[in-house]
mmCIF file of C-alpha atoms in Angstrom:
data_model
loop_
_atom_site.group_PDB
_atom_site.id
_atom_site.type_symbol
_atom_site.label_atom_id
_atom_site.label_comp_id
_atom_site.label_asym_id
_atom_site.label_seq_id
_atom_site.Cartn_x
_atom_site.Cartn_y
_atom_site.Cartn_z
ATOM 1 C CA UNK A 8 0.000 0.000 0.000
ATOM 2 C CA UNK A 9 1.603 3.352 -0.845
ATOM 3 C CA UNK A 10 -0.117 6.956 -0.173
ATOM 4 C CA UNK A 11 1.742 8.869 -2.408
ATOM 5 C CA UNK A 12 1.777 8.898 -6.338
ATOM 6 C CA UNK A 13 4.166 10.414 -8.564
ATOM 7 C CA UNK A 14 3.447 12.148 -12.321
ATOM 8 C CA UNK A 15 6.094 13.244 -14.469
ATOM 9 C CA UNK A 16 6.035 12.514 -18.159
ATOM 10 C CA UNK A 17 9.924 12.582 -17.860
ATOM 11 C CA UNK A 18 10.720 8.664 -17.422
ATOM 12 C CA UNK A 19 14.596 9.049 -16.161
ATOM 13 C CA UNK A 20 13.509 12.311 -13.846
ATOM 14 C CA UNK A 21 10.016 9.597 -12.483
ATOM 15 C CA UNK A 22 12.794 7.078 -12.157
ATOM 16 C CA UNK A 23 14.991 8.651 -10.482
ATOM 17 C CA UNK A 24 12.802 9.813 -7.603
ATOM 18 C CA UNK A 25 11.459 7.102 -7.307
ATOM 19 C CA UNK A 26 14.457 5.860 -6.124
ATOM 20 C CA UNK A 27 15.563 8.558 -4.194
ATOM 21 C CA UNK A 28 12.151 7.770 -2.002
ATOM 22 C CA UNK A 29 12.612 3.905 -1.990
ATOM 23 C CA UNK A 30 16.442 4.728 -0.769
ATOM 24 C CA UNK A 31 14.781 6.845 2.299
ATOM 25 C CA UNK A 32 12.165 4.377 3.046
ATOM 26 C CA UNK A 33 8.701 5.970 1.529
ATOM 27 C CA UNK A 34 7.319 3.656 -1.117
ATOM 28 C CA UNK A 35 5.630 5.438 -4.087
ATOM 29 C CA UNK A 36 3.196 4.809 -7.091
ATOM 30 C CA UNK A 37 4.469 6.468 -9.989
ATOM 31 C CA UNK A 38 2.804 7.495 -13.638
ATOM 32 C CA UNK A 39 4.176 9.017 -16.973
ATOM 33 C CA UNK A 40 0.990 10.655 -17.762
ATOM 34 C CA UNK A 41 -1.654 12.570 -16.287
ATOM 35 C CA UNK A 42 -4.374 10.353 -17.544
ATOM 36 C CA UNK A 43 -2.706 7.072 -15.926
ATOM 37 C CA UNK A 44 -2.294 9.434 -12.463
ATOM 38 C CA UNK A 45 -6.301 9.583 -12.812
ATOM 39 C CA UNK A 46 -6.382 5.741 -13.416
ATOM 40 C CA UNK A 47 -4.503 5.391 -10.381
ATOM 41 C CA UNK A 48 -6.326 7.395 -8.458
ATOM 42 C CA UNK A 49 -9.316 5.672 -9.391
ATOM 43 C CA UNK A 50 -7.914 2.109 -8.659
ATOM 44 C CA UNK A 51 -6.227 3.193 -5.378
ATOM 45 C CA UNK A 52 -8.073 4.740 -2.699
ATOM 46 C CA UNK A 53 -5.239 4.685 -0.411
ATOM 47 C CA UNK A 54 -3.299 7.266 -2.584
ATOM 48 C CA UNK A 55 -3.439 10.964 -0.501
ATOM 49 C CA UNK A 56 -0.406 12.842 -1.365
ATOM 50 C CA UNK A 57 -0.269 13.334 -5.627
ATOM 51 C CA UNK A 58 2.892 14.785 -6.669
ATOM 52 C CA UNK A 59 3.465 16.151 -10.318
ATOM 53 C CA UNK A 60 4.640 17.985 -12.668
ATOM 54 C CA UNK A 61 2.743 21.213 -14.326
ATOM 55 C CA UNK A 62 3.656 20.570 -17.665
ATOM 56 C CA UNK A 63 2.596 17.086 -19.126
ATOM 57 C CA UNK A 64 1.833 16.753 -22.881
ATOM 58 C CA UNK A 65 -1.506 14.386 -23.030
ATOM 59 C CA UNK A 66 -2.942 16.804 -19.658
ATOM 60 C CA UNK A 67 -2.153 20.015 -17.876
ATOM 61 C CA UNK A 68 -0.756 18.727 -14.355
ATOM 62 C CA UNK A 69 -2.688 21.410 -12.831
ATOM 63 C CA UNK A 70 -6.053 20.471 -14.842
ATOM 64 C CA UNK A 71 -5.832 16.815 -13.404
ATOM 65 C CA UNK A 72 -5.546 18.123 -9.903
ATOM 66 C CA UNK A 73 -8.876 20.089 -10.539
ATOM 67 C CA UNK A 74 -9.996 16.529 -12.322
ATOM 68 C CA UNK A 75 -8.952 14.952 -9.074
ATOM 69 C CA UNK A 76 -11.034 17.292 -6.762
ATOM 70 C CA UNK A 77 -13.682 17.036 -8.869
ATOM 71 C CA UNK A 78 -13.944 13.459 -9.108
ATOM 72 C CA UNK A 79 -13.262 12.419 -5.502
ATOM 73 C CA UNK A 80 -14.519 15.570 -3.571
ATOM 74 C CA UNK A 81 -14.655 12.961 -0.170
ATOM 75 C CA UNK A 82 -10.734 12.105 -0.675
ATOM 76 C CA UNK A 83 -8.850 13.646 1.886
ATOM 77 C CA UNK A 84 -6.336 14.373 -1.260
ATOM 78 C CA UNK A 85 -3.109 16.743 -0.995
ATOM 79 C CA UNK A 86 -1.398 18.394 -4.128
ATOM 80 C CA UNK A 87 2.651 19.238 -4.386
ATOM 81 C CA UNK A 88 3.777 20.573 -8.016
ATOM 82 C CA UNK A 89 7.307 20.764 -9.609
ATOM 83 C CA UNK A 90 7.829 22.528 -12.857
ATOM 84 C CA UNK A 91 10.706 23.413 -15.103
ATOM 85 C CA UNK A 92 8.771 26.530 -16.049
ATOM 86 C CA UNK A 93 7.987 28.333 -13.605
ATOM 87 C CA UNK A 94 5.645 31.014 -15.073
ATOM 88 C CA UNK A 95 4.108 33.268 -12.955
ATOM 89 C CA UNK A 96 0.580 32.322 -14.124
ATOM 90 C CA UNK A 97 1.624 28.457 -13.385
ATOM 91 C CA UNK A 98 2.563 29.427 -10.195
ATOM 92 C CA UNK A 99 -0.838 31.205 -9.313
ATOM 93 C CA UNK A 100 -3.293 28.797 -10.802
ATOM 94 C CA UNK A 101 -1.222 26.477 -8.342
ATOM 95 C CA UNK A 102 -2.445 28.393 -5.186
ATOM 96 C CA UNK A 103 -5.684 28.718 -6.852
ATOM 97 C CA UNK A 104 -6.164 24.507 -6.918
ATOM 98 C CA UNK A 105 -4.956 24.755 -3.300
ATOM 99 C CA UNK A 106 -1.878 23.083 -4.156
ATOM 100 C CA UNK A 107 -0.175 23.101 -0.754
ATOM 101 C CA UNK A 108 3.645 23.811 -2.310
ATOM 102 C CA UNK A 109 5.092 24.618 -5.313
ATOM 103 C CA UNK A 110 8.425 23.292 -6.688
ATOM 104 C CA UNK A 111 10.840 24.695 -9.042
ATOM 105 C CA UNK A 112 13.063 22.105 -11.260
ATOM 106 C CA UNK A 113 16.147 21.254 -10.680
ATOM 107 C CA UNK A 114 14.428 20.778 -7.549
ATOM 108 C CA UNK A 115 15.717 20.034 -3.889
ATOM 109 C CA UNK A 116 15.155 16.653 -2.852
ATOM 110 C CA UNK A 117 15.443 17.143 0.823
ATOM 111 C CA UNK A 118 12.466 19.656 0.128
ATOM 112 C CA UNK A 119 10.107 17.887 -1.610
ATOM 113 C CA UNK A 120 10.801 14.548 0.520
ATOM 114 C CA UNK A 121 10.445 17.271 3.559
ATOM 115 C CA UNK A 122 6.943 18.504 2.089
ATOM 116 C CA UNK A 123 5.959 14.357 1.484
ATOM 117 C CA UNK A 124 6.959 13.717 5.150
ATOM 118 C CA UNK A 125 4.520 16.568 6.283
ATOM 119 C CA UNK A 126 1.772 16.015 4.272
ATOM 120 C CA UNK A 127 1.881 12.065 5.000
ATOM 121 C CA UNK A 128 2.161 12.762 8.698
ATOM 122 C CA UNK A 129 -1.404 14.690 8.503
ATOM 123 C CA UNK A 130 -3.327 11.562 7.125
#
């Protein structure tokens, strides 16, 4: 059982997090698209802590979040994005999907695994 999934249509940056996670004990669910995130999220209830990228080409990382809310309004679900492109406007329809932080790639590890840690500790 893993709470937290991982979306990044980058398969050596999805990789290597994954590992990075695995290597400091937190076990993670990981897809390439935001379409398969939603398939997760459908087929695993246990998921609460969705991590992604903005920027995905099949969906906008930030329209599957609002998907996400939208579809399981009774999920106690919590958003973290990363983005290589940091645009202002990414950055505010972020706060406006209640994303609880917002990541900038190359990104900090210790950071994001520090945000995970919190947000896991709260379910």
């Amino acid at each position: 059982m893993s709470e937290l999934l991982i979306v990044d249509d980058e398969p050596e940056f999805l990789d290597e997090l994954l590992e990075a996670f695995a290597f400091n004990g937190v076990v993670a669910r990981s897809a390439d698209s935001a379409g398969a995130a939603l398939a997760l999220l459908e087929a695993n209830p246990d998921i609460r802590v969705v991590v992604s990228d903005i920027r995905m080409p099949d969906m906008d990382g930030l329209v599957m979040i609002d998907t996400a809310k939208q579809r399981y309004p009774a999920r106690d679900l919590t958003f973290v994005v990363m983005t290589g492109h940091a645009a202002t406007a990414d950055l505010d329809r972020a706060r406006a999907a209640g994303v609880r932080h917002c990541f900038p790639k190359p990104l900090s590890f210790e950071d994001l695994q520090g945000a995970i840690e919190e947000a896991l500790a709260e379910k």
